[in-house]
Amino acid sequence: DIQMTQSPSSLSASVGDRVTISCRASQGIRSDLSWYQQKPGKAPKRLIYAASSLQSGVPSRFSGSGSGTEFTLTISSLQPEDFATYFCLQLNSYPWTFGQGTKVEIK
Amino acid sequence: EVHLEESGGGLVRPGGSLRLSCVGSGYTFKAYHMNWVRQAPGKGLQWVASISLTQVNGYMYYEDSVRGRFTISRDDATNSLFLQMNSLRVEDTAVYYCARDMSFDFWGRGTPVIVSS
């Protein structure tokens, strides 16, 4: 199975900050990675697919980069509605596997 | 607008059974591969099972720990996805989500399953 190591597990940031979250795959997965935002009691929402493609309707302050084994989700200017948990998902090889999640909290 | 809604979760004893449902709306249900994903308390997400399109034999595949105990199925006539869970274990306690497509593009809000004596 491909292991996805996500870091950090949590971070504190202020509105307006630039935030970066990383996912590392235990083996190469090309660009077969998506990023999601999850808020308590709500459906997870896909932000980025194919490592760097922005999901329709998602604000442009979200961006994704990387390929192979190293991937990054960047929020260019954190907004109040962005405080949530973020996770990555690899879609290269069965079984599909997730990062452990990053909780973004208000500083 | 795509919408997925899960139901059927609840409290069940170890060794018991439960059937989860997921109804899809706002899109052509039969045209999409469907998935179940779960999240145990305080843990990360785990893929559970997937089912392909009925027109390609509705091929099913499972995470190792649930294979032989869980069965995924679909009813395209009612836009419904199911997860029959048998021989439930304490470690199956989680919120169960359905997700659309091999790309996991849209998800429901989840339904909680608690396995406890």
mmCIF file of C-alpha atoms in Angstrom:
data_model
loop_
_atom_site.group_PDB
_atom_site.id
_atom_site.type_symbol
_atom_site.label_atom_id
_atom_site.label_comp_id
_atom_site.label_asym_id
_atom_site.label_seq_id
_atom_site.Cartn_x
_atom_site.Cartn_y
_atom_site.Cartn_z
ATOM 1 C CA ASP A 1 0.000 0.000 0.000
ATOM 2 C CA ILE A 2 1.106 3.576 -0.645
ATOM 3 C CA GLN A 3 1.580 5.505 2.592
ATOM 4 C CA MET A 4 0.722 9.191 2.600
ATOM 5 C CA THR A 5 2.571 11.245 5.207
ATOM 6 C CA GLN A 6 0.957 14.615 5.771
ATOM 7 C CA SER A 7 2.507 17.463 7.711
ATOM 8 C CA PRO A 8 2.041 19.294 9.915
ATOM 9 C CA SER A 9 -0.759 17.577 11.832
ATOM 10 C CA SER A 10 -1.930 20.970 13.035
ATOM 11 C CA LEU A 11 -0.980 24.609 12.711
ATOM 12 C CA SER A 12 -2.055 27.962 14.113
ATOM 13 C CA ALA A 13 -2.272 30.895 11.766
ATOM 14 C CA SER A 14 -3.813 34.335 11.488
ATOM 15 C CA VAL A 15 -6.170 35.743 8.890
ATOM 16 C CA GLY A 16 -4.082 36.880 5.952
ATOM 17 C CA ASP A 17 -1.246 34.405 6.556
ATOM 18 C CA ARG A 18 0.173 32.192 3.838
ATOM 19 C CA VAL A 19 -0.238 28.535 4.800
ATOM 20 C CA THR A 20 1.406 25.475 3.283
ATOM 21 C CA ILE A 21 0.548 21.830 3.939
ATOM 22 C CA SER A 22 2.571 18.924 2.617
ATOM 23 C CA CYS A 23 1.889 15.336 1.642
ATOM 24 C CA ARG A 24 4.617 12.837 0.875
ATOM 25 C CA ALA A 25 3.892 9.543 -0.854
ATOM 26 C CA SER A 26 5.891 6.431 -0.044
ATOM 27 C CA GLN A 27 6.313 5.821 -3.764
ATOM 28 C CA GLY A 28 5.743 7.835 -6.900
ATOM 29 C CA ILE A 29 2.121 8.598 -7.710
ATOM 30 C CA ARG A 30 2.621 10.907 -10.712
ATOM 31 C CA SER A 31 0.054 13.703 -10.205
ATOM 32 C CA ASP A 32 -2.705 11.413 -8.917
ATOM 33 C CA LEU A 33 -3.447 13.417 -5.775
ATOM 34 C CA SER A 34 -6.392 15.449 -4.522
ATOM 35 C CA TRP A 35 -6.770 17.869 -1.613
ATOM 36 C CA TYR A 36 -9.916 18.260 0.490
ATOM 37 C CA GLN A 37 -11.272 20.593 3.139
ATOM 38 C CA GLN A 38 -13.349 19.151 5.963
ATOM 39 C CA LYS A 39 -15.420 21.061 8.498
ATOM 40 C CA PRO A 40 -17.214 19.418 11.455
ATOM 41 C CA GLY A 41 -20.545 17.903 10.451
ATOM 42 C CA LYS A 42 -20.141 18.806 6.793
ATOM 43 C CA ALA A 43 -19.256 16.867 3.679
ATOM 44 C CA PRO A 44 -15.578 16.939 2.729
ATOM 45 C CA LYS A 45 -15.067 19.329 -0.163
ATOM 46 C CA ARG A 46 -12.546 18.752 -2.937
ATOM 47 C CA LEU A 47 -10.294 21.759 -3.492
ATOM 48 C CA ILE A 48 -7.613 20.461 -5.849
ATOM 49 C CA TYR A 49 -7.420 17.465 -8.163
ATOM 50 C CA ALA A 50 -4.619 16.077 -10.319
ATOM 51 C CA ALA A 51 -2.216 17.732 -7.861
ATOM 52 C CA SER A 52 -2.642 21.258 -9.203
ATOM 53 C CA SER A 53 -6.052 21.695 -10.845
ATOM 54 C CA LEU A 54 -8.454 23.963 -8.973
ATOM 55 C CA GLN A 55 -11.933 22.540 -8.447
ATOM 56 C CA SER A 56 -14.638 24.681 -10.011
ATOM 57 C CA GLY A 57 -16.006 27.222 -7.532
ATOM 58 C CA VAL A 58 -13.023 27.044 -5.174
ATOM 59 C CA PRO A 59 -11.347 30.400 -4.460
ATOM 60 C CA SER A 60 -8.084 31.055 -6.272
ATOM 61 C CA ARG A 61 -6.223 31.550 -2.973
ATOM 62 C CA PHE A 62 -6.035 27.745 -2.880
ATOM 63 C CA SER A 63 -3.355 26.135 -5.032
ATOM 64 C CA GLY A 64 -1.661 22.781 -5.296
ATOM 65 C CA SER A 65 1.733 21.742 -6.597
ATOM 66 C CA GLY A 66 4.010 18.752 -6.852
ATOM 67 C CA SER A 67 4.313 15.412 -8.575
ATOM 68 C CA GLY A 68 5.897 12.067 -7.900
ATOM 69 C CA THR A 69 6.225 11.875 -4.122
ATOM 70 C CA GLU A 70 6.077 15.467 -2.846
ATOM 71 C CA PHE A 71 2.933 17.588 -2.875
ATOM 72 C CA THR A 72 1.906 20.910 -1.377
ATOM 73 C CA LEU A 73 -1.368 22.690 -0.736
ATOM 74 C CA THR A 74 -0.990 26.455 -0.348
ATOM 75 C CA ILE A 75 -3.516 28.964 0.922
ATOM 76 C CA SER A 76 -2.127 32.312 -0.160
ATOM 77 C CA SER A 77 -4.076 34.495 2.272
ATOM 78 C CA LEU A 78 -5.971 32.660 4.986
ATOM 79 C CA GLN A 79 -9.589 33.711 5.397
ATOM 80 C CA PRO A 80 -11.869 33.124 8.410
ATOM 81 C CA GLU A 81 -13.833 30.460 6.530
ATOM 82 C CA ASP A 82 -10.624 28.506 5.844
ATOM 83 C CA PHE A 83 -10.193 27.307 9.420
ATOM 84 C CA ALA A 84 -10.816 23.600 8.948
ATOM 85 C CA THR A 85 -9.048 20.269 8.515
ATOM 86 C CA TYR A 86 -7.327 19.497 5.215
ATOM 87 C CA PHE A 87 -6.351 16.106 3.863
ATOM 88 C CA CYS A 88 -4.799 14.587 0.775
ATOM 89 C CA LEU A 89 -5.854 11.468 -1.125
ATOM 90 C CA GLN A 90 -3.735 9.430 -3.539
ATOM 91 C CA LEU A 91 -5.590 7.963 -6.498
ATOM 92 C CA ASN A 92 -2.678 6.293 -8.226
ATOM 93 C CA SER A 93 -2.871 2.785 -6.820
ATOM 94 C CA TYR A 94 -5.437 0.659 -5.083
ATOM 95 C CA PRO A 95 -6.050 0.763 -2.136
ATOM 96 C CA TRP A 96 -6.621 4.498 -2.186
ATOM 97 C CA THR A 97 -4.972 6.088 0.834
ATOM 98 C CA PHE A 98 -5.267 9.361 2.693
ATOM 99 C CA GLY A 99 -2.979 11.659 4.575
ATOM 100 C CA GLN A 100 -3.695 11.910 8.304
ATOM 101 C CA GLY A 101 -5.020 15.445 8.028
ATOM 102 C CA THR A 102 -3.913 18.932 9.022
ATOM 103 C CA LYS A 103 -6.062 21.004 11.350
ATOM 104 C CA VAL A 104 -5.742 24.737 10.667
ATOM 105 C CA GLU A 105 -6.624 26.718 13.771
ATOM 106 C CA ILE A 106 -6.894 30.401 14.574
ATOM 107 C CA LYS A 107 -3.846 31.916 16.244
ATOM 108 C CA GLU B 1 -26.076 20.493 -7.827
ATOM 109 C CA VAL B 2 -24.631 17.146 -6.818
ATOM 110 C CA HIS B 3 -25.889 15.922 -3.461
ATOM 111 C CA LEU B 4 -25.145 12.714 -1.586
ATOM 112 C CA GLU B 5 -26.940 11.758 1.599
ATOM 113 C CA GLU B 6 -26.064 8.812 3.806
ATOM 114 C CA SER B 7 -28.367 7.105 6.291
ATOM 115 C CA GLY B 8 -28.659 3.926 8.312
ATOM 116 C CA GLY B 9 -25.973 4.455 10.918
ATOM 117 C CA GLY B 10 -26.511 3.704 14.572
ATOM 118 C CA LEU B 11 -25.461 1.722 17.615
ATOM 119 C CA VAL B 12 -24.931 -2.009 17.175
ATOM 120 C CA ARG B 13 -23.406 -4.762 19.286
ATOM 121 C CA PRO B 14 -20.186 -6.499 18.241
ATOM 122 C CA GLY B 15 -21.041 -9.296 15.832
ATOM 123 C CA GLY B 16 -24.149 -7.479 14.663
ATOM 124 C CA SER B 17 -25.148 -6.133 11.269
ATOM 125 C CA LEU B 18 -26.094 -2.794 9.794
ATOM 126 C CA ARG B 19 -27.012 -1.582 6.309
ATOM 127 C CA LEU B 20 -25.981 1.869 5.226
ATOM 128 C CA SER B 21 -27.596 3.724 2.342
ATOM 129 C CA CYS B 22 -26.521 6.675 0.230
ATOM 130 C CA VAL B 23 -28.846 8.454 -2.166
ATOM 131 C CA GLY B 24 -27.393 10.564 -4.944
ATOM 132 C CA SER B 25 -29.159 13.459 -6.658
ATOM 133 C CA GLY B 26 -28.351 16.230 -9.109
ATOM 134 C CA TYR B 27 -26.525 13.954 -11.546
ATOM 135 C CA THR B 28 -26.908 10.712 -13.513
ATOM 136 C CA PHE B 29 -26.242 8.227 -10.718
ATOM 137 C CA LYS B 30 -25.767 5.195 -12.959
ATOM 138 C CA ALA B 31 -22.934 6.883 -14.848
ATOM 139 C CA TYR B 32 -20.603 7.023 -11.879
ATOM 140 C CA HIS B 33 -18.450 4.660 -9.896
ATOM 141 C CA MET B 34 -19.266 4.974 -6.150
ATOM 142 C CA ASN B 35 -17.285 4.579 -2.940
ATOM 143 C CA TRP B 36 -17.504 4.240 0.828
ATOM 144 C CA VAL B 37 -14.930 5.868 3.089
ATOM 145 C CA ARG B 38 -14.821 5.901 6.890
ATOM 146 C CA GLN B 39 -13.234 7.931 9.646
ATOM 147 C CA ALA B 40 -12.790 6.445 13.108
ATOM 148 C CA PRO B 41 -12.867 8.830 16.090
ATOM 149 C CA GLY B 42 -9.661 10.835 16.224
ATOM 150 C CA LYS B 43 -8.244 9.018 13.201
ATOM 151 C CA GLY B 44 -7.694 9.710 9.537
ATOM 152 C CA LEU B 45 -9.844 8.663 6.642
ATOM 153 C CA GLN B 46 -9.835 5.119 5.319
ATOM 154 C CA TRP B 47 -11.187 3.886 2.013
ATOM 155 C CA VAL B 48 -13.602 0.975 2.589
ATOM 156 C CA ALA B 49 -15.133 -0.202 -0.669
ATOM 157 C CA SER B 50 -15.915 0.786 -4.245
ATOM 158 C CA ILE B 51 -18.301 -0.354 -6.962
ATOM 159 C CA SER B 52 -18.010 0.288 -10.658
ATOM 160 C CA LEU B 53 -20.790 1.000 -13.126
ATOM 161 C CA THR B 54 -23.549 -1.570 -13.460
ATOM 162 C CA GLN B 55 -22.943 -1.597 -17.198
ATOM 163 C CA VAL B 56 -19.431 -2.901 -16.573
ATOM 164 C CA ASN B 57 -20.656 -5.657 -14.248
ATOM 165 C CA GLY B 58 -20.660 -3.514 -11.115
ATOM 166 C CA TYR B 59 -17.246 -4.775 -10.101
ATOM 167 C CA MET B 60 -16.721 -4.465 -6.344
ATOM 168 C CA TYR B 61 -13.511 -4.114 -4.395
ATOM 169 C CA TYR B 62 -12.761 -3.855 -0.708
ATOM 170 C CA GLU B 63 -10.219 -2.799 1.862
ATOM 171 C CA ASP B 64 -8.589 -5.891 3.367
ATOM 172 C CA SER B 65 -10.059 -5.544 6.878
ATOM 173 C CA VAL B 66 -13.667 -5.507 5.633
ATOM 174 C CA ARG B 67 -13.462 -8.016 2.776
ATOM 175 C CA GLY B 68 -15.752 -10.957 3.506
ATOM 176 C CA ARG B 69 -17.747 -8.967 6.099
ATOM 177 C CA PHE B 70 -18.969 -5.937 4.130
ATOM 178 C CA THR B 71 -20.826 -5.936 0.809
ATOM 179 C CA ILE B 72 -21.191 -2.881 -1.395
ATOM 180 C CA SER B 73 -24.073 -2.732 -3.855
ATOM 181 C CA ARG B 74 -26.057 -0.234 -5.885
ATOM 182 C CA ASP B 75 -29.579 0.236 -7.224
ATOM 183 C CA ASP B 76 -29.463 2.617 -10.153
ATOM 184 C CA ALA B 77 -33.270 2.707 -10.370
ATOM 185 C CA THR B 78 -33.421 4.496 -7.008
ATOM 186 C CA ASN B 79 -30.056 6.296 -7.252
ATOM 187 C CA SER B 80 -28.907 4.382 -4.198
ATOM 188 C CA LEU B 81 -25.653 2.959 -2.917
ATOM 189 C CA PHE B 82 -25.566 0.477 -0.061
ATOM 190 C CA LEU B 83 -23.069 -1.002 2.374
ATOM 191 C CA GLN B 84 -24.164 -4.166 4.126
ATOM 192 C CA MET B 85 -21.962 -4.581 7.193
ATOM 193 C CA ASN B 86 -21.927 -7.950 8.942
ATOM 194 C CA SER B 87 -19.843 -9.364 11.814
ATOM 195 C CA LEU B 88 -19.219 -5.848 13.030
ATOM 196 C CA ARG B 89 -16.248 -5.186 15.289
ATOM 197 C CA VAL B 90 -15.512 -2.418 17.774
ATOM 198 C CA GLU B 91 -12.854 -1.157 15.364
ATOM 199 C CA ASP B 92 -15.515 -0.569 12.687
ATOM 200 C CA THR B 93 -16.801 2.358 14.766
ATOM 201 C CA ALA B 94 -16.550 5.395 12.502
ATOM 202 C CA VAL B 95 -18.406 7.972 10.477
ATOM 203 C CA TYR B 96 -19.107 6.422 7.088
ATOM 204 C CA TYR B 97 -19.137 8.621 3.980
ATOM 205 C CA CYS B 98 -20.181 7.871 0.444
ATOM 206 C CA ALA B 99 -18.221 9.564 -2.330
ATOM 207 C CA ARG B 100 -18.846 9.818 -6.051
ATOM 208 C CA ASP B 101 -16.606 8.655 -8.873
ATOM 209 C CA MET B 102 -13.126 7.172 -9.071
ATOM 210 C CA SER B 103 -11.936 10.714 -8.442
ATOM 211 C CA PHE B 104 -13.879 11.059 -5.139
ATOM 212 C CA ASP B 105 -15.142 14.433 -6.350
ATOM 213 C CA PHE B 106 -18.260 14.807 -4.210
ATOM 214 C CA TRP B 107 -18.984 13.459 -0.738
ATOM 215 C CA GLY B 108 -21.907 13.181 1.634
ATOM 216 C CA ARG B 109 -21.924 14.391 5.238
ATOM 217 C CA GLY B 110 -21.593 10.909 6.635
ATOM 218 C CA THR B 111 -23.532 8.638 8.972
ATOM 219 C CA PRO B 112 -22.101 7.466 12.313
ATOM 220 C CA VAL B 113 -21.726 3.808 13.203
ATOM 221 C CA ILE B 114 -20.955 2.830 16.792
ATOM 222 C CA VAL B 115 -20.086 -0.774 17.558
ATOM 223 C CA SER B 116 -20.188 -1.301 21.289
ATOM 224 C CA SER B 117 -21.464 -3.741 23.867
#
